[in-house]
PDB file of C-alpha atoms in Angstrom:
ATOM      1  CA  UNK A1417     -52.063 -30.358   4.540  1.00 97.00           C
ATOM      2  CA  UNK A1418     -53.203 -29.075   7.943  1.00 97.00           C
ATOM      3  CA  UNK A1419     -52.303 -30.814  11.149  1.00 98.00           C
ATOM      4  CA  UNK A1420     -54.453 -31.308  14.082  1.00 97.00           C
ATOM      5  CA  UNK A1421     -53.498 -31.695  17.698  1.00 97.00           C
ATOM      6  CA  UNK A1422     -54.272 -35.378  19.017  1.00 98.00           C
ATOM      7  CA  UNK A1423     -56.713 -34.687  21.892  1.00 97.00           C
ATOM      8  CA  UNK A1424     -54.838 -32.711  24.425  1.00 97.00           C
ATOM      9  CA  UNK A1425     -51.487 -34.148  23.748  1.00 98.00           C
ATOM     10  CA  UNK A1426     -48.717 -32.270  22.032  1.00 98.00           C
ATOM     11  CA  UNK A1427     -48.633 -34.620  19.040  1.00 98.00           C
ATOM     12  CA  UNK A1428     -49.898 -33.168  15.704  1.00 98.00           C
ATOM     13  CA  UNK A1429     -51.286 -35.484  13.047  1.00 98.00           C
ATOM     14  CA  UNK A1430     -52.074 -34.762   9.426  1.00 98.00           C
ATOM     15  CA  UNK A1431     -55.817 -34.520   8.637  1.00 98.00           C
ATOM     16  CA  UNK A1432     -55.307 -37.661   6.452  1.00 98.00           C
ATOM     17  CA  UNK A1433     -52.951 -40.300   7.250  1.00 98.00           C
ATOM     18  CA  UNK A1434     -51.868 -43.440   5.340  1.00 98.00           C
ATOM     19  CA  UNK A1435     -52.800 -46.840   6.617  1.00 98.00           C
ATOM     20  CA  UNK A1436     -50.753 -49.918   5.533  1.00 98.00           C
ATOM     21  CA  UNK A1437     -53.520 -52.535   6.088  1.00 97.00           C
ATOM     22  CA  UNK A1438     -53.568 -53.481   2.519  1.00 95.00           C
ATOM     23  CA  UNK A1439     -51.374 -53.220  -0.545  1.00 96.00           C
ATOM     24  CA  UNK A1440     -48.086 -53.218   1.393  1.00 98.00           C
ATOM     25  CA  UNK A1441     -47.803 -57.096   2.170  1.00 98.00           C
ATOM     26  CA  UNK A1442     -45.557 -59.703   0.561  1.00 97.00           C
ATOM     27  CA  UNK A1443     -48.264 -60.500  -1.991  1.00 97.00           C
ATOM     28  CA  UNK A1444     -48.154 -56.877  -3.353  1.00 97.00           C
ATOM     29  CA  UNK A1445     -45.726 -55.011  -5.482  1.00 98.00           C
ATOM     30  CA  UNK A1446     -43.089 -53.410  -3.302  1.00 98.00           C
ATOM     31  CA  UNK A1447     -42.296 -50.658  -6.004  1.00 98.00           C
ATOM     32  CA  UNK A1448     -46.006 -49.676  -6.025  1.00 98.00           C
ATOM     33  CA  UNK A1449     -46.012 -49.532  -2.241  1.00 98.00           C
ATOM     34  CA  UNK A1450     -42.848 -47.420  -2.089  1.00 98.00           C
ATOM     35  CA  UNK A1451     -44.281 -45.152  -4.653  1.00 98.00           C
ATOM     36  CA  UNK A1452     -47.502 -44.606  -2.531  1.00 98.00           C
ATOM     37  CA  UNK A1453     -45.540 -43.901   0.638  1.00 98.00           C
ATOM     38  CA  UNK A1454     -43.346 -41.362  -1.056  1.00 98.00           C
ATOM     39  CA  UNK A1455     -46.120 -39.744  -2.753  1.00 98.00           C
ATOM     40  CA  UNK A1456     -48.005 -39.535   0.584  1.00 98.00           C
ATOM     41  CA  UNK A1457     -44.993 -37.999   2.323  1.00 98.00           C
ATOM     42  CA  UNK A1458     -44.469 -35.456  -0.425  1.00 98.00           C
ATOM     43  CA  UNK A1459     -48.174 -34.265  -0.085  1.00 98.00           C
ATOM     44  CA  UNK A1460     -47.673 -33.766   3.691  1.00 98.00           C
ATOM     45  CA  UNK A1461     -48.789 -37.078   5.192  1.00 98.00           C
ATOM     46  CA  UNK A1462     -46.316 -37.690   7.965  1.00 98.00           C
ATOM     47  CA  UNK A1463     -48.311 -40.389   9.795  1.00 98.00           C
ATOM     48  CA  UNK A1464     -48.088 -43.990   8.663  1.00 98.00           C
ATOM     49  CA  UNK A1465     -50.152 -46.660  10.406  1.00 98.00           C
ATOM     50  CA  UNK A1466     -49.346 -50.389  10.851  1.00 98.00           C
ATOM     51  CA  UNK A1467     -50.073 -53.437  12.945  1.00 98.00           C
ATOM     52  CA  UNK A1468     -48.127 -56.572  13.582  1.00 98.00           C
ATOM     53  CA  UNK A1469     -50.411 -58.737  11.568  1.00 98.00           C
ATOM     54  CA  UNK A1470     -50.781 -56.491   8.429  1.00 98.00           C
ATOM     55  CA  UNK A1471     -49.816 -58.232   5.141  1.00 97.00           C
ATOM     56  CA  UNK A1472     -50.494 -60.796   4.060  1.00 96.00           C
ATOM     57  CA  UNK A1473     -48.439 -62.612   5.135  1.00 97.00           C
ATOM     58  CA  UNK A1474     -48.680 -61.315   8.776  1.00 97.00           C
ATOM     59  CA  UNK A1475     -45.703 -59.103   9.456  1.00 98.00           C
ATOM     60  CA  UNK A1476     -44.779 -58.480   5.732  1.00 98.00           C
ATOM     61  CA  UNK A1477     -46.301 -54.879   5.743  1.00 98.00           C
ATOM     62  CA  UNK A1478     -43.828 -53.921   8.430  1.00 98.00           C
ATOM     63  CA  UNK A1479     -41.102 -55.598   6.769  1.00 98.00           C
ATOM     64  CA  UNK A1480     -41.784 -53.825   3.565  1.00 98.00           C
ATOM     65  CA  UNK A1481     -42.212 -50.375   5.335  1.00 98.00           C
ATOM     66  CA  UNK A1482     -38.856 -50.970   7.074  1.00 98.00           C
ATOM     67  CA  UNK A1483     -37.350 -51.301   3.558  1.00 98.00           C
ATOM     68  CA  UNK A1484     -39.018 -48.156   2.506  1.00 98.00           C
ATOM     69  CA  UNK A1485     -37.661 -46.291   5.548  1.00 98.00           C
ATOM     70  CA  UNK A1486     -34.104 -47.694   4.907  1.00 97.00           C
ATOM     71  CA  UNK A1487     -34.352 -46.567   1.340  1.00 97.00           C
ATOM     72  CA  UNK A1488     -35.789 -43.163   1.839  1.00 97.00           C
ATOM     73  CA  UNK A1489     -35.977 -41.916   5.432  1.00 97.00           C
ATOM     74  CA  UNK A1490     -32.727 -42.534   7.103  1.00 91.00           C
ATOM     75  CA  UNK A1491     -31.202 -40.185   9.670  1.00 93.00           C
ATOM     76  CA  UNK A1492     -33.102 -36.943  10.672  1.00 95.00           C
ATOM     77  CA  UNK A1493     -35.899 -37.861   8.216  1.00 97.00           C
ATOM     78  CA  UNK A1494     -37.109 -40.416  10.747  1.00 97.00           C
ATOM     79  CA  UNK A1495     -37.963 -37.411  12.938  1.00 97.00           C
ATOM     80  CA  UNK A1496     -40.355 -36.244  10.401  1.00 98.00           C
ATOM     81  CA  UNK A1497     -42.507 -39.374  10.531  1.00 98.00           C
ATOM     82  CA  UNK A1498     -45.063 -40.642  12.975  1.00 98.00           C
ATOM     83  CA  UNK A1499     -44.965 -44.473  12.717  1.00 98.00           C
ATOM     84  CA  UNK A1500     -47.588 -46.409  14.649  1.00 98.00           C
ATOM     85  CA  UNK A1501     -48.145 -50.214  15.184  1.00 98.00           C
ATOM     86  CA  UNK A1502     -50.450 -52.325  17.068  1.00 98.00           C
ATOM     87  CA  UNK A1503     -50.812 -55.790  18.693  1.00 98.00           C
ATOM     88  CA  UNK A1504     -53.826 -57.713  19.674  1.00 98.00           C
ATOM     89  CA  UNK A1505     -55.111 -59.953  16.895  1.00 98.00           C
ATOM     90  CA  UNK A1506     -53.535 -63.277  16.050  1.00 97.00           C
ATOM     91  CA  UNK A1507     -49.938 -63.019  14.868  1.00 98.00           C
ATOM     92  CA  UNK A1508     -48.410 -66.278  15.441  1.00 97.00           C
ATOM     93  CA  UNK A1509     -49.424 -69.803  16.547  1.00 97.00           C
ATOM     94  CA  UNK A1510     -49.520 -71.064  20.236  1.00 96.00           C
ATOM     95  CA  UNK A1511     -50.746 -69.483  23.487  1.00 96.00           C
ATOM     96  CA  UNK A1512     -48.678 -66.176  23.305  1.00 97.00           C
ATOM     97  CA  UNK A1513     -49.651 -65.102  19.715  1.00 98.00           C
ATOM     98  CA  UNK A1514     -52.686 -62.856  20.267  1.00 98.00           C
ATOM     99  CA  UNK A1515     -54.884 -60.875  22.694  1.00 98.00           C
ATOM    100  CA  UNK A1516     -53.685 -58.685  25.411  1.00 98.00           C
ATOM    101  CA  UNK A1517     -51.151 -60.301  27.789  1.00 98.00           C
ATOM    102  CA  UNK A1518     -48.051 -58.511  28.772  1.00 98.00           C
ATOM    103  CA  UNK A1519     -46.135 -61.464  27.286  1.00 98.00           C
ATOM    104  CA  UNK A1520     -47.706 -61.145  23.935  1.00 98.00           C
ATOM    105  CA  UNK A1521     -47.789 -57.312  23.599  1.00 98.00           C
ATOM    106  CA  UNK A1522     -44.169 -56.727  24.573  1.00 98.00           C
ATOM    107  CA  UNK A1523     -42.914 -59.615  22.530  1.00 98.00           C
ATOM    108  CA  UNK A1524     -44.884 -58.366  19.547  1.00 98.00           C
ATOM    109  CA  UNK A1525     -43.492 -54.826  19.816  1.00 98.00           C
ATOM    110  CA  UNK A1526     -39.974 -56.243  19.942  1.00 98.00           C
ATOM    111  CA  UNK A1527     -40.666 -58.166  16.725  1.00 98.00           C
ATOM    112  CA  UNK A1528     -42.255 -55.195  15.001  1.00 98.00           C
ATOM    113  CA  UNK A1529     -39.283 -52.979  15.739  1.00 98.00           C
ATOM    114  CA  UNK A1530     -37.046 -55.596  14.418  1.00 98.00           C
ATOM    115  CA  UNK A1531     -39.105 -56.083  11.328  1.00 98.00           C
ATOM    116  CA  UNK A1532     -39.132 -52.245  10.639  1.00 98.00           C
ATOM    117  CA  UNK A1533     -35.476 -51.865  11.806  1.00 98.00           C
ATOM    118  CA  UNK A1534     -36.502 -49.130  14.130  1.00 98.00           C
ATOM    119  CA  UNK A1535     -35.452 -48.108  17.676  1.00 97.00           C
ATOM    120  CA  UNK A1536     -38.970 -46.994  18.542  1.00 98.00           C
ATOM    121  CA  UNK A1537     -42.454 -46.373  17.251  1.00 98.00           C
ATOM    122  CA  UNK A1538     -44.392 -43.124  17.867  1.00 98.00           C
ATOM    123  CA  UNK A1539     -47.686 -44.809  18.960  1.00 99.00           C
ATOM    124  CA  UNK A1540     -47.977 -48.361  20.247  1.00 99.00           C
ATOM    125  CA  UNK A1541     -51.605 -49.519  20.380  1.00 99.00           C
ATOM    126  CA  UNK A1542     -53.459 -52.287  22.021  1.00 98.00           C
ATOM    127  CA  UNK A1543     -55.348 -53.351  18.996  1.00 98.00           C
ATOM    128  CA  UNK A1544     -58.297 -54.832  20.845  1.00 98.00           C
ATOM    129  CA  UNK A1545     -59.582 -55.394  24.414  1.00 98.00           C
ATOM    130  CA  UNK A1546     -58.800 -58.881  25.952  1.00 98.00           C
ATOM    131  CA  UNK A1547     -61.838 -60.334  27.864  1.00 98.00           C
ATOM    132  CA  UNK A1548     -59.687 -62.771  29.548  1.00 98.00           C
ATOM    133  CA  UNK A1549     -56.619 -60.549  30.601  1.00 98.00           C
ATOM    134  CA  UNK A1550     -57.074 -57.890  33.331  1.00 98.00           C
ATOM    135  CA  UNK A1551     -57.085 -54.540  31.812  1.00 98.00           C
ATOM    136  CA  UNK A1552     -54.321 -53.552  34.355  1.00 98.00           C
ATOM    137  CA  UNK A1553     -51.962 -56.035  32.802  1.00 98.00           C
ATOM    138  CA  UNK A1554     -52.744 -55.025  29.226  1.00 98.00           C
ATOM    139  CA  UNK A1555     -52.138 -51.246  30.096  1.00 98.00           C
ATOM    140  CA  UNK A1556     -49.029 -52.043  32.066  1.00 98.00           C
ATOM    141  CA  UNK A1557     -47.542 -53.359  28.758  1.00 98.00           C
ATOM    142  CA  UNK A1558     -48.345 -50.049  27.116  1.00 98.00           C
ATOM    143  CA  UNK A1559     -46.955 -48.254  30.013  1.00 98.00           C
ATOM    144  CA  UNK A1560     -43.757 -50.376  29.752  1.00 98.00           C
ATOM    145  CA  UNK A1561     -43.426 -49.699  26.048  1.00 98.00           C
ATOM    146  CA  UNK A1562     -43.403 -45.942  26.653  1.00 98.00           C
ATOM    147  CA  UNK A1563     -41.065 -46.030  29.719  1.00 98.00           C
ATOM    148  CA  UNK A1564     -38.664 -48.147  27.895  1.00 98.00           C
ATOM    149  CA  UNK A1565     -38.442 -45.836  24.929  1.00 98.00           C
ATOM    150  CA  UNK A1566     -39.625 -48.420  22.609  1.00 98.00           C
ATOM    151  CA  UNK A1567     -42.870 -46.191  22.015  1.00 98.00           C
ATOM    152  CA  UNK A1568     -43.425 -42.403  22.507  1.00 98.00           C
ATOM    153  CA  UNK A1569     -47.166 -42.574  23.120  1.00 98.00           C
ATOM    154  CA  UNK A1570     -49.806 -45.193  24.077  1.00 98.00           C
ATOM    155  CA  UNK A1571     -53.066 -45.889  22.226  1.00 98.00           C
ATOM    156  CA  UNK A1572     -56.046 -48.224  22.044  1.00 98.00           C
ATOM    157  CA  UNK A1573     -58.129 -49.486  19.240  1.00 98.00           C
ATOM    158  CA  UNK A1574     -61.542 -51.077  19.001  1.00 98.00           C
ATOM    159  CA  UNK A1575     -62.391 -50.456  22.699  1.00 98.00           C
ATOM    160  CA  UNK A1576     -65.945 -49.610  23.726  1.00 98.00           C
ATOM    161  CA  UNK A1577     -66.599 -46.451  25.626  1.00 98.00           C
ATOM    162  CA  UNK A1578     -66.712 -48.254  28.923  1.00 98.00           C
ATOM    163  CA  UNK A1579     -63.430 -50.144  28.220  1.00 98.00           C
ATOM    164  CA  UNK A1580     -61.880 -47.003  26.977  1.00 98.00           C
ATOM    165  CA  UNK A1581     -62.628 -45.157  30.359  1.00 98.00           C
ATOM    166  CA  UNK A1582     -61.134 -48.155  32.255  1.00 98.00           C
ATOM    167  CA  UNK A1583     -58.023 -48.186  30.133  1.00 98.00           C
ATOM    168  CA  UNK A1584     -57.461 -44.435  30.485  1.00 98.00           C
ATOM    169  CA  UNK A1585     -57.887 -44.614  34.140  1.00 98.00           C
ATOM    170  CA  UNK A1586     -55.369 -47.430  34.596  1.00 98.00           C
ATOM    171  CA  UNK A1587     -52.829 -45.767  32.352  1.00 98.00           C
ATOM    172  CA  UNK A1588     -53.350 -42.330  34.239  1.00 98.00           C
ATOM    173  CA  UNK A1589     -52.640 -44.240  37.589  1.00 98.00           C
ATOM    174  CA  UNK A1590     -49.489 -45.586  36.053  1.00 98.00           C
ATOM    175  CA  UNK A1591     -48.402 -42.128  34.827  1.00 98.00           C
ATOM    176  CA  UNK A1592     -48.662 -42.815  30.989  1.00 98.00           C
ATOM    177  CA  UNK A1593     -51.512 -40.889  29.266  1.00 97.00           C
ATOM    178  CA  UNK A1594     -53.628 -42.711  26.639  1.00 98.00           C
ATOM    179  CA  UNK A1595     -53.615 -40.012  23.885  1.00 98.00           C
ATOM    180  CA  UNK A1596     -55.549 -41.582  21.081  1.00 98.00           C
ATOM    181  CA  UNK A1597     -58.340 -44.154  20.176  1.00 98.00           C
ATOM    182  CA  UNK A1598     -58.203 -45.682  16.745  1.00 98.00           C
ATOM    183  CA  UNK A1599     -61.902 -46.712  15.780  1.00 98.00           C
ATOM    184  CA  UNK A1600     -63.804 -47.993  12.718  1.00 98.00           C
ATOM    185  CA  UNK A1601     -65.965 -45.054  11.594  1.00 98.00           C
ATOM    186  CA  UNK A1602     -67.627 -44.185   8.359  1.00 98.00           C
ATOM    187  CA  UNK A1603     -71.003 -43.291   7.175  1.00 97.00           C
ATOM    188  CA  UNK A1604     -72.061 -46.981   7.209  1.00 96.00           C
ATOM    189  CA  UNK A1605     -70.181 -47.621  10.560  1.00 96.00           C
ATOM    190  CA  UNK A1606     -71.254 -45.208  13.221  1.00 97.00           C
ATOM    191  CA  UNK A1607     -71.103 -46.980  16.569  1.00 97.00           C
ATOM    192  CA  UNK A1608     -68.600 -44.497  17.925  1.00 97.00           C
ATOM    193  CA  UNK A1609     -71.341 -41.892  17.919  1.00 97.00           C
ATOM    194  CA  UNK A1610     -73.298 -43.578  20.682  1.00 95.00           C
ATOM    195  CA  UNK A1611     -70.868 -42.724  23.487  1.00 96.00           C
ATOM    196  CA  UNK A1612     -67.255 -43.209  22.499  1.00 98.00           C
ATOM    197  CA  UNK A1613     -66.750 -39.792  20.916  1.00 98.00           C
ATOM    198  CA  UNK A1614     -68.238 -38.143  24.162  1.00 97.00           C
ATOM    199  CA  UNK A1615     -65.800 -40.196  26.179  1.00 98.00           C
ATOM    200  CA  UNK A1616     -62.809 -39.137  24.141  1.00 98.00           C
ATOM    201  CA  UNK A1617     -63.815 -35.495  24.370  1.00 97.00           C
ATOM    202  CA  UNK A1618     -63.950 -35.672  28.212  1.00 97.00           C
ATOM    203  CA  UNK A1619     -60.771 -37.622  28.554  1.00 98.00           C
ATOM    204  CA  UNK A1620     -58.815 -35.423  26.105  1.00 97.00           C
ATOM    205  CA  UNK A1621     -58.067 -38.051  23.561  1.00 98.00           C
ATOM    206  CA  UNK A1622     -57.963 -37.882  19.964  1.00 98.00           C
ATOM    207  CA  UNK A1623     -59.600 -40.168  17.458  1.00 98.00           C
ATOM    208  CA  UNK A1624     -58.054 -41.611  14.408  1.00 98.00           C
ATOM    209  CA  UNK A1625     -60.812 -43.047  12.028  1.00 98.00           C
ATOM    210  CA  UNK A1626     -60.072 -46.116   9.973  1.00 98.00           C
ATOM    211  CA  UNK A1627     -62.041 -47.817   7.176  1.00 97.00           C
ATOM    212  CA  UNK A1628     -63.503 -44.400   6.164  1.00 98.00           C
ATOM    213  CA  UNK A1629     -64.752 -45.791   2.951  1.00 97.00           C
ATOM    214  CA  UNK A1630     -66.218 -48.805   4.429  1.00 95.00           C
ATOM    215  CA  UNK A1631     -63.742 -51.268   2.601  1.00 90.00           C
ATOM    216  CA  UNK A1632     -64.592 -49.456  -0.724  1.00 91.00           C
ATOM    217  CA  UNK A1633     -68.403 -49.375  -0.437  1.00 94.00           C
ATOM    218  CA  UNK A1634     -68.358 -45.616  -0.247  1.00 96.00           C
ATOM    219  CA  UNK A1635     -67.022 -45.308  -3.610  1.00 94.00           C
ATOM    220  CA  UNK A1636     -68.405 -45.713  -7.061  1.00 92.00           C
ATOM    221  CA  UNK A1637     -66.755 -49.244  -7.474  1.00 88.00           C
ATOM    222  CA  UNK A1638     -69.669 -51.183  -6.616  1.00 86.00           C
ATOM    223  CA  UNK A1639     -72.549 -49.426  -8.322  1.00 86.00           C
ATOM    224  CA  UNK A1640     -72.589 -51.889 -11.131  1.00 77.00           C
ATOM    225  CA  UNK A1641     -71.773 -55.122  -9.440  1.00 66.00           C
ATOM    226  CA  UNK A1642     -68.590 -56.538  -7.921  1.00 66.00           C
ATOM    227  CA  UNK A1643     -65.446 -55.800 -10.143  1.00 61.00           C
ATOM    228  CA  UNK A1644     -62.722 -58.516 -10.554  1.00 61.00           C
ATOM    229  CA  UNK A1645     -60.160 -56.308  -8.906  1.00 57.00           C
ATOM    230  CA  UNK A1646     -62.218 -55.274  -5.846  1.00 55.00           C
ATOM    231  CA  UNK A1647     -61.700 -56.093  -2.214  1.00 51.00           C
ATOM    232  CA  UNK A1648     -65.030 -58.030  -2.332  1.00 49.00           C
ATOM    233  CA  UNK A1649     -63.613 -60.198  -4.985  1.00 47.00           C
ATOM    234  CA  UNK A1650     -60.265 -60.720  -3.257  1.00 49.00           C
ATOM    235  CA  UNK A1651     -60.015 -63.852  -1.250  1.00 50.00           C
ATOM    236  CA  UNK A1652     -57.545 -62.027   1.107  1.00 47.00           C
ATOM    237  CA  UNK A1653     -59.931 -59.188   1.663  1.00 51.00           C
ATOM    238  CA  UNK A1654     -62.276 -58.309   4.508  1.00 54.00           C
ATOM    239  CA  UNK A1655     -65.331 -57.139   2.493  1.00 55.00           C
ATOM    240  CA  UNK A1656     -67.894 -59.954   2.087  1.00 57.00           C
ATOM    241  CA  UNK A1657     -70.111 -60.064  -0.955  1.00 65.00           C
ATOM    242  CA  UNK A1658     -73.012 -60.473   1.457  1.00 66.00           C
ATOM    243  CA  UNK A1659     -72.503 -56.850   2.576  1.00 73.00           C
ATOM    244  CA  UNK A1660     -73.265 -55.476  -0.821  1.00 82.00           C
ATOM    245  CA  UNK A1661     -76.997 -55.522  -0.754  1.00 85.00           C
ATOM    246  CA  UNK A1662     -79.544 -53.872  -3.057  1.00 87.00           C
ATOM    247  CA  UNK A1663     -80.518 -51.457  -0.288  1.00 90.00           C
ATOM    248  CA  UNK A1664     -76.938 -50.523   0.309  1.00 91.00           C
ATOM    249  CA  UNK A1665     -76.336 -49.947  -3.428  1.00 92.00           C
ATOM    250  CA  UNK A1666     -79.296 -47.623  -3.495  1.00 93.00           C
ATOM    251  CA  UNK A1667     -77.857 -45.545  -0.641  1.00 95.00           C
ATOM    252  CA  UNK A1668     -74.473 -45.399  -2.341  1.00 96.00           C
ATOM    253  CA  UNK A1669     -76.208 -44.141  -5.613  1.00 95.00           C
ATOM    254  CA  UNK A1670     -77.928 -41.342  -3.648  1.00 97.00           C
ATOM    255  CA  UNK A1671     -74.804 -40.545  -1.827  1.00 97.00           C
ATOM    256  CA  UNK A1672     -72.831 -40.422  -5.047  1.00 97.00           C
ATOM    257  CA  UNK A1673     -75.375 -38.006  -6.618  1.00 97.00           C
ATOM    258  CA  UNK A1674     -74.924 -35.713  -3.746  1.00 98.00           C
ATOM    259  CA  UNK A1675     -71.126 -35.844  -4.089  1.00 98.00           C
ATOM    260  CA  UNK A1676     -71.325 -34.995  -7.822  1.00 97.00           C
ATOM    261  CA  UNK A1677     -73.412 -32.041  -6.974  1.00 97.00           C
ATOM    262  CA  UNK A1678     -70.602 -30.999  -4.462  1.00 97.00           C
ATOM    263  CA  UNK A1679     -68.101 -31.494  -7.234  1.00 97.00           C
ATOM    264  CA  UNK A1680     -66.398 -34.282  -5.309  1.00 97.00           C
ATOM    265  CA  UNK A1681     -65.926 -37.994  -5.742  1.00 97.00           C
ATOM    266  CA  UNK A1682     -68.059 -40.158  -3.314  1.00 97.00           C
ATOM    267  CA  UNK A1683     -64.714 -41.237  -1.530  1.00 97.00           C
ATOM    268  CA  UNK A1684     -63.867 -37.599  -1.156  1.00 98.00           C
ATOM    269  CA  UNK A1685     -67.178 -36.727   0.317  1.00 98.00           C
ATOM    270  CA  UNK A1686     -67.020 -39.616   2.756  1.00 98.00           C
ATOM    271  CA  UNK A1687     -63.665 -38.549   4.039  1.00 98.00           C
ATOM    272  CA  UNK A1688     -64.661 -34.888   4.342  1.00 98.00           C
ATOM    273  CA  UNK A1689     -67.859 -36.068   6.229  1.00 98.00           C
ATOM    274  CA  UNK A1690     -65.624 -37.568   8.858  1.00 98.00           C
ATOM    275  CA  UNK A1691     -63.286 -34.606   9.098  1.00 97.00           C
ATOM    276  CA  UNK A1692     -66.096 -32.189   9.958  1.00 94.00           C
ATOM    277  CA  UNK A1693     -65.991 -33.545  13.546  1.00 91.00           C
ATOM    278  CA  UNK A1694     -63.623 -31.706  15.807  1.00 91.00           C
ATOM    279  CA  UNK A1695     -62.974 -35.038  17.669  1.00 92.00           C
ATOM    280  CA  UNK A1696     -61.541 -36.724  14.568  1.00 98.00           C
ATOM    281  CA  UNK A1697     -57.855 -35.972  14.558  1.00 98.00           C
ATOM    282  CA  UNK A1698     -57.027 -37.873  11.458  1.00 98.00           C
ATOM    283  CA  UNK A1699     -58.665 -40.168   8.838  1.00 98.00           C
ATOM    284  CA  UNK A1700     -56.670 -43.240   7.826  1.00 98.00           C
ATOM    285  CA  UNK A1701     -56.865 -43.976   4.152  1.00 98.00           C
ATOM    286  CA  UNK A1702     -55.626 -46.874   2.232  1.00 97.00           C
ATOM    287  CA  UNK A1703     -54.439 -46.704  -1.246  1.00 96.00           C
ATOM    288  CA  UNK A1704     -53.761 -49.229  -4.108  1.00 96.00           C
ATOM    289  CA  UNK A1705     -52.090 -46.597  -6.365  1.00 97.00           C
ATOM    290  CA  UNK A1706     -50.763 -43.044  -6.229  1.00 98.00           C
ATOM    291  CA  UNK A1707     -53.852 -41.955  -8.253  1.00 97.00           C
ATOM    292  CA  UNK A1708     -56.144 -43.352  -5.429  1.00 96.00           C
ATOM    293  CA  UNK A1709     -54.079 -41.548  -2.698  1.00 98.00           C
ATOM    294  CA  UNK A1710     -54.536 -38.412  -4.669  1.00 97.00           C
ATOM    295  CA  UNK A1711     -58.217 -38.851  -4.935  1.00 96.00           C
ATOM    296  CA  UNK A1712     -58.443 -39.161  -1.220  1.00 97.00           C
ATOM    297  CA  UNK A1713     -56.459 -36.041  -0.674  1.00 98.00           C
ATOM    298  CA  UNK A1714     -58.788 -34.145  -2.959  1.00 97.00           C
ATOM    299  CA  UNK A1715     -61.263 -34.364  -0.108  1.00 98.00           C
ATOM    300  CA  UNK A1716     -59.326 -31.562   1.600  1.00 98.00           C
ATOM    301  CA  UNK A1717     -60.287 -29.178  -1.023  1.00 97.00           C
ATOM    302  CA  UNK A1718     -63.939 -29.175   0.306  1.00 97.00           C
ATOM    303  CA  UNK A1719     -64.476 -29.992   3.730  1.00 97.00           C
ATOM    304  CA  UNK A1720     -67.546 -27.856   4.497  1.00 96.00           C
ATOM    305  CA  UNK A1721     -71.111 -29.048   4.425  1.00 97.00           C
ATOM    306  CA  UNK A1722     -74.371 -27.076   4.610  1.00 97.00           C
ATOM    307  CA  UNK A1723     -77.010 -28.128   6.986  1.00 97.00           C
ATOM    308  CA  UNK A1724     -79.255 -29.210   4.147  1.00 97.00           C
ATOM    309  CA  UNK A1725     -76.493 -31.562   2.881  1.00 98.00           C
ATOM    310  CA  UNK A1726     -76.047 -33.134   6.338  1.00 98.00           C
ATOM    311  CA  UNK A1727     -79.768 -33.553   6.756  1.00 98.00           C
ATOM    312  CA  UNK A1728     -79.978 -35.159   3.328  1.00 97.00           C
ATOM    313  CA  UNK A1729     -77.099 -37.589   4.142  1.00 98.00           C
ATOM    314  CA  UNK A1730     -78.774 -38.551   7.447  1.00 97.00           C
ATOM    315  CA  UNK A1731     -82.041 -39.255   5.452  1.00 97.00           C
ATOM    316  CA  UNK A1732     -80.121 -41.419   2.999  1.00 97.00           C
ATOM    317  CA  UNK A1733     -78.502 -43.393   5.777  1.00 96.00           C
ATOM    318  CA  UNK A1734     -81.680 -44.222   7.838  1.00 90.00           C
TER     319      UNK A1734
END
């Protein structure tokens, strides 16, 4: 595993990190989740990414990860982990359970620390911008999180390029740098290329890419329809069957053929394609098993692309 500097900060992150969005909730096997986390650490993955609402049920991924920490990473081993969490999406009922108010963000961080039985997280993110709360208030909550010692670094997620510039400016004025933006980015989701990546380069921020496999579309899983155990078939999942169109399946088939020619799985090629960018600090992968995790890690064995391969990929994705 190689580690990349997160923007201009001193923080190093592994090229591949483990996201706990799926498969770590109360509806999942704790033993399997623990096996995945331990296998990830053994392979050099030091960065584990969560959010307050990950589950289902919301909060249960943090609770389970807290148990994993207590079982395996007590004492000095905590210092070998980069643990991140976020707040912004709906976590509880009532007027204070979502968005970007100082009230919600700080309350949520306190709850996250309690669930994970931690004194601090390494990065605390504003999970999404709040159109009804001044950005100064949202950023002041991140500044407080760092100054109070409840977080070491501040980050943002799902912010546009313009919103990112505003957030970074406010945090800079407060004296707390924003070191990272976590963005949805894959071969099928490329909005960050419009101007966000340029902003991150100018501001000296790292980028952590999530959903690199487009919720499983950039695998061979859907080439012959929708399997029963897939995310599209899961009522708790985020991938909708309407997204699996004939046109998209043809693109997946063409990409898969190129991956075969590169001696990679399609998933490995999709992850490698993201890591070709210097702006991408780390790619967040999910895993339902240790085998799936190992397949994702296999992408590190072949990260180079020829110009012909990149052009071919662009033609497929048009």
